[in-house]
Amino acid sequence: MTEKVITEKLAIHGGAKVKTTSFGEGKRFGIEEATQLLEALEQNTLFYHQGNKVKTFLNDFNQLVGVKYSVATSSGTAAIHVALGAAGISVGDEVITGPITDQGTLIGILYQNAIPVFADLLPHTYNMDPAAIESKITERTKAILVVHLAGNPSDMDAIMEIARKHHLIVIEDCAQSYMAKYKGKYVGTIGDYGCFSTNDFKHISTGDGGMVTVNSGDEDDFLKTHAFADKNYQRFGQSVQRDLHYVAPNYRMTELQGAVGIAQLKKLPWICEQRRQFGDRITAGIKDLPGVAAHEVTEGGECTYWFYMLRLNEANLTCTREQFSKALLEEGIPNSAGYIPDVVYMQPMFQARQAYLNSHFPFDITGITYDRGLCPNAEEILQTAIRLRVSEFFTAQDIEDMIAGIRKVEQYYRKK
Ligand SMILES: *Cc1c(COP(=O)(O)O)cnc(C)c1O
């Protein structure tokens, strides 16, 4: 690998670009997925309970992460709703979660008529600050919905201790964090439930889909979770039980998704290892720069970088974030200024307190409001972040070029 000589003149000012070759690319799907799909069709059923594909997919997933039980769902959003429903989260309960996430984290909370309560994040791991979680606990709090953002495990020792102390359920949103580890354990296996997504933008894809692990290892918990994803049908006895004691949605995964998932899971360890190495290398390559703060991995953790997000130390730079982002792009390094445009509680749904059209329920149970400044670290993260794509198909040289690009732009704009 060649160390790039930094040319002083930025590409945006007519200098030579740092990156002159295209980024590594690859095909996510191949003959392995096609073979599985054909086998699924040859079963003459695409229903998960009659075929073998979803079952095999779940067995393989359980083995990979080391759990006894998991349930397949139609999406990651569905997986989170299923965990909440199976855990008995219900009307007027409060669920503490993070303000930088996909809205899929929040939808299940509101479908259960529970109330999302946001805890602030740590400034450089972008995960919930355990002290902030504890400060939000009330007598209504029933669960902590931990988001492991961008492949980075949260501080689970501290979170589990708080949960035990206050008798709270812990649900892990691992949609962005396949095979991320915390002190040797995979995320999604530490709390009561772990929720995953196989939508087309995640580490692995089945088009859409999801999984929820049932970490108690208790058969009754598993059966309850399984039924909650399937209209409360209980399919494991002598005959199918359709007695309806409470509402549960239909979030079933089809055999087609299960089939693709079997092939995708075989690629997952490699995908995660590539991303882990690439992300950690970027950090090593930029951590000495005063103008930027690297994406910090939680102590005792291994991050599998769904993306890489650094922050600008604007006090040490003469440029705006938009100038930095544009200059980096001109060097041939695609990036975006920020992640989601704003913290999720600034969404109209929270501002108008309208989860359901023509209603303020369940927000009006407690009269909660969601105001600017609620989670200052999270708000600031989104204002100063630069996000870089990480792909398992990148080459080691691509990563060196990304580092060289960041170093060149930072050096130019650094306050002297
Ligand atoms: C993608 C994602 C979800 C939702 O997954 P879907 O499969 O799109 O429903 C939930 N939480 C986080 C953090 C995500 O990134």
mmCIF file of C-alpha atoms in Angstrom, residues 67-209:
data_model
loop_
_atom_site.group_PDB
_atom_site.id
_atom_site.type_symbol
_atom_site.label_atom_id
_atom_site.label_comp_id
_atom_site.label_asym_id
_atom_site.label_seq_id
_atom_site.Cartn_x
_atom_site.Cartn_y
_atom_site.Cartn_z
ATOM 1 C CA VAL A 67 -29.047 -17.983 21.476
ATOM 2 C CA LYS A 68 -31.674 -20.702 21.908
ATOM 3 C CA TYR A 69 -34.707 -18.957 20.456
ATOM 4 C CA SER A 70 -35.549 -16.313 17.903
ATOM 5 C CA VAL A 71 -38.600 -15.346 15.858
ATOM 6 C CA ALA A 72 -38.661 -14.172 12.231
ATOM 7 C CA THR A 73 -40.587 -11.034 11.301
ATOM 8 C CA SER A 74 -41.469 -9.000 8.233
ATOM 9 C CA SER A 75 -39.175 -6.084 9.146
ATOM 10 C CA GLY A 76 -36.926 -4.642 11.840
ATOM 11 C CA THR A 77 -39.736 -2.313 12.862
ATOM 12 C CA ALA A 78 -41.919 -5.395 13.288
ATOM 13 C CA ALA A 79 -39.201 -7.163 15.324
ATOM 14 C CA ILE A 80 -39.127 -4.262 17.781
ATOM 15 C CA HIS A 81 -42.920 -4.164 18.023
ATOM 16 C CA VAL A 82 -42.999 -7.916 18.642
ATOM 17 C CA ALA A 83 -40.434 -7.632 21.452
ATOM 18 C CA LEU A 84 -42.414 -4.828 23.095
ATOM 19 C CA GLY A 85 -45.706 -6.672 22.722
ATOM 20 C CA ALA A 86 -44.357 -9.980 23.993
ATOM 21 C CA ALA A 87 -42.766 -8.182 26.939
ATOM 22 C CA GLY A 88 -46.194 -6.832 27.854
ATOM 23 C CA ILE A 89 -45.413 -3.169 27.222
ATOM 24 C CA SER A 90 -48.798 -1.507 27.156
ATOM 25 C CA VAL A 91 -50.966 1.582 27.501
ATOM 26 C CA GLY A 92 -49.260 4.467 29.295
ATOM 27 C CA ASP A 93 -45.978 2.675 29.924
ATOM 28 C CA GLU A 94 -42.832 4.689 29.293
ATOM 29 C CA VAL A 95 -40.033 3.311 27.145
ATOM 30 C CA ILE A 96 -36.657 5.037 27.272
ATOM 31 C CA THR A 97 -34.799 5.166 23.975
ATOM 32 C CA GLY A 98 -32.291 7.175 21.926
ATOM 33 C CA PRO A 99 -33.037 10.315 19.865
ATOM 34 C CA ILE A 100 -30.800 9.455 16.901
ATOM 35 C CA THR A 101 -32.308 6.414 15.240
ATOM 36 C CA ASP A 102 -34.560 5.170 12.491
ATOM 37 C CA GLN A 103 -38.238 5.770 13.152
ATOM 38 C CA GLY A 104 -38.644 1.999 13.163
ATOM 39 C CA THR A 105 -37.386 2.117 16.746
ATOM 40 C CA LEU A 106 -40.368 4.235 17.791
ATOM 41 C CA ILE A 107 -43.303 2.825 15.871
ATOM 42 C CA GLY A 108 -43.812 -0.286 17.994
ATOM 43 C CA ILE A 109 -43.733 1.772 21.177
ATOM 44 C CA LEU A 110 -46.620 3.887 19.905
ATOM 45 C CA TYR A 111 -48.540 0.919 18.485
ATOM 46 C CA GLN A 112 -48.524 -0.469 22.032
ATOM 47 C CA ASN A 113 -49.833 2.934 23.176
ATOM 48 C CA ALA A 114 -46.694 3.373 25.231
ATOM 49 C CA ILE A 115 -44.802 6.660 25.446
ATOM 50 C CA PRO A 116 -41.289 7.177 24.074
ATOM 51 C CA VAL A 117 -38.963 9.034 26.454
ATOM 52 C CA PHE A 118 -35.632 10.153 25.064
ATOM 53 C CA ALA A 119 -32.312 9.885 26.881
ATOM 54 C CA ASP A 120 -29.299 11.846 25.638
ATOM 55 C CA LEU A 121 -26.322 10.253 23.916
ATOM 56 C CA LEU A 122 -22.626 10.137 24.645
ATOM 57 C CA PRO A 123 -20.909 12.676 22.394
ATOM 58 C CA HIS A 124 -18.564 10.340 20.532
ATOM 59 C CA THR A 125 -20.007 6.793 20.645
ATOM 60 C CA TYR A 126 -23.446 8.173 19.649
ATOM 61 C CA ASN A 127 -25.120 5.676 21.997
ATOM 62 C CA MET A 128 -27.259 6.343 25.068
ATOM 63 C CA ASP A 129 -25.525 7.677 28.160
ATOM 64 C CA PRO A 130 -26.432 5.344 31.061
ATOM 65 C CA ALA A 131 -26.621 8.313 33.453
ATOM 66 C CA ALA A 132 -29.115 10.016 31.125
ATOM 67 C CA ILE A 133 -31.203 6.825 31.017
ATOM 68 C CA GLU A 134 -31.324 6.619 34.796
ATOM 69 C CA SER A 135 -32.351 10.290 35.075
ATOM 70 C CA LYS A 136 -35.423 9.593 32.893
ATOM 71 C CA ILE A 137 -36.842 6.746 34.973
ATOM 72 C CA THR A 138 -40.293 7.322 36.513
ATOM 73 C CA GLU A 139 -42.842 4.969 38.051
ATOM 74 C CA ARG A 140 -44.248 4.494 34.526
ATOM 75 C CA THR A 141 -40.960 3.299 33.010
ATOM 76 C CA LYS A 142 -41.180 -0.311 31.862
ATOM 77 C CA ALA A 143 -38.403 -0.762 29.334
ATOM 78 C CA ILE A 144 -35.148 0.538 27.921
ATOM 79 C CA LEU A 145 -34.964 0.261 24.141
ATOM 80 C CA VAL A 146 -31.234 0.397 23.486
ATOM 81 C CA VAL A 147 -30.168 1.470 19.985
ATOM 82 C CA HIS A 148 -26.696 0.258 19.053
ATOM 83 C CA LEU A 149 -26.076 2.963 16.478
ATOM 84 C CA ALA A 150 -24.027 2.394 13.334
ATOM 85 C CA GLY A 151 -22.518 -0.905 14.477
ATOM 86 C CA ASN A 152 -21.310 0.383 17.827
ATOM 87 C CA PRO A 153 -22.336 -1.557 20.952
ATOM 88 C CA SER A 154 -23.824 0.451 23.813
ATOM 89 C CA ASP A 155 -22.419 0.351 27.346
ATOM 90 C CA MET A 156 -24.420 -2.745 28.279
ATOM 91 C CA ASP A 157 -22.915 -3.409 31.732
ATOM 92 C CA ALA A 158 -24.112 -0.040 32.951
ATOM 93 C CA ILE A 159 -27.473 -0.339 31.184
ATOM 94 C CA MET A 160 -28.179 -3.844 32.516
ATOM 95 C CA GLU A 161 -27.303 -2.732 36.016
ATOM 96 C CA ILE A 162 -29.811 0.135 35.809
ATOM 97 C CA ALA A 163 -32.416 -2.239 34.383
ATOM 98 C CA ARG A 164 -31.949 -4.746 37.200
ATOM 99 C CA LYS A 165 -32.087 -2.039 39.828
ATOM 100 C CA HIS A 166 -35.381 -0.648 38.490
ATOM 101 C CA HIS A 167 -36.880 -3.954 37.195
ATOM 102 C CA LEU A 168 -36.976 -2.843 33.559
ATOM 103 C CA ILE A 169 -37.124 -4.892 30.374
ATOM 104 C CA VAL A 170 -34.176 -4.329 28.006
ATOM 105 C CA ILE A 171 -34.770 -4.524 24.269
ATOM 106 C CA GLU A 172 -31.772 -4.112 21.987
ATOM 107 C CA ASP A 173 -32.249 -2.521 18.560
ATOM 108 C CA CYS A 174 -29.434 -4.161 16.591
ATOM 109 C CA ALA A 175 -30.693 -3.206 13.124
ATOM 110 C CA GLN A 176 -27.393 -1.405 12.433
ATOM 111 C CA SER A 177 -25.153 -3.627 14.534
ATOM 112 C CA TYR A 178 -24.874 -7.210 13.339
ATOM 113 C CA MET A 179 -22.127 -9.137 15.147
ATOM 114 C CA ALA A 180 -21.012 -6.124 17.138
ATOM 115 C CA LYS A 181 -19.589 -7.296 20.440
ATOM 116 C CA TYR A 182 -19.661 -5.967 23.952
ATOM 117 C CA LYS A 183 -17.121 -7.593 26.304
ATOM 118 C CA GLY A 184 -17.091 -10.741 24.196
ATOM 119 C CA LYS A 185 -20.884 -11.041 23.797
ATOM 120 C CA TYR A 186 -22.809 -10.266 20.648
ATOM 121 C CA VAL A 187 -25.242 -7.381 20.916
ATOM 122 C CA GLY A 188 -28.797 -8.643 20.817
ATOM 123 C CA THR A 189 -27.964 -11.451 23.272
ATOM 124 C CA ILE A 190 -27.443 -9.341 26.404
ATOM 125 C CA GLY A 191 -30.851 -7.761 27.101
ATOM 126 C CA ASP A 192 -34.211 -9.576 27.191
ATOM 127 C CA TYR A 193 -34.762 -9.299 23.438
ATOM 128 C CA GLY A 194 -32.533 -8.420 20.463
ATOM 129 C CA CYS A 195 -34.087 -7.003 17.304
ATOM 130 C CA PHE A 196 -32.557 -7.156 13.838
ATOM 131 C CA SER A 197 -33.522 -5.922 10.377
ATOM 132 C CA THR A 198 -32.789 -7.486 6.999
ATOM 133 C CA ASN A 199 -34.079 -4.551 4.969
ATOM 134 C CA ASP A 200 -32.090 -3.836 1.844
ATOM 135 C CA PHE A 201 -29.797 -1.252 3.464
ATOM 136 C CA LYS A 202 -28.469 -3.350 6.351
ATOM 137 C CA HIS A 203 -25.353 -5.536 6.610
ATOM 138 C CA ILE A 204 -27.423 -8.354 5.057
ATOM 139 C CA SER A 205 -30.631 -8.145 3.046
ATOM 140 C CA THR A 206 -33.648 -10.344 2.400
ATOM 141 C CA GLY A 207 -35.395 -7.431 0.680
ATOM 142 C CA ASP A 208 -37.261 -6.836 3.917
ATOM 143 C CA GLY A 209 -37.422 -8.851 7.104
#
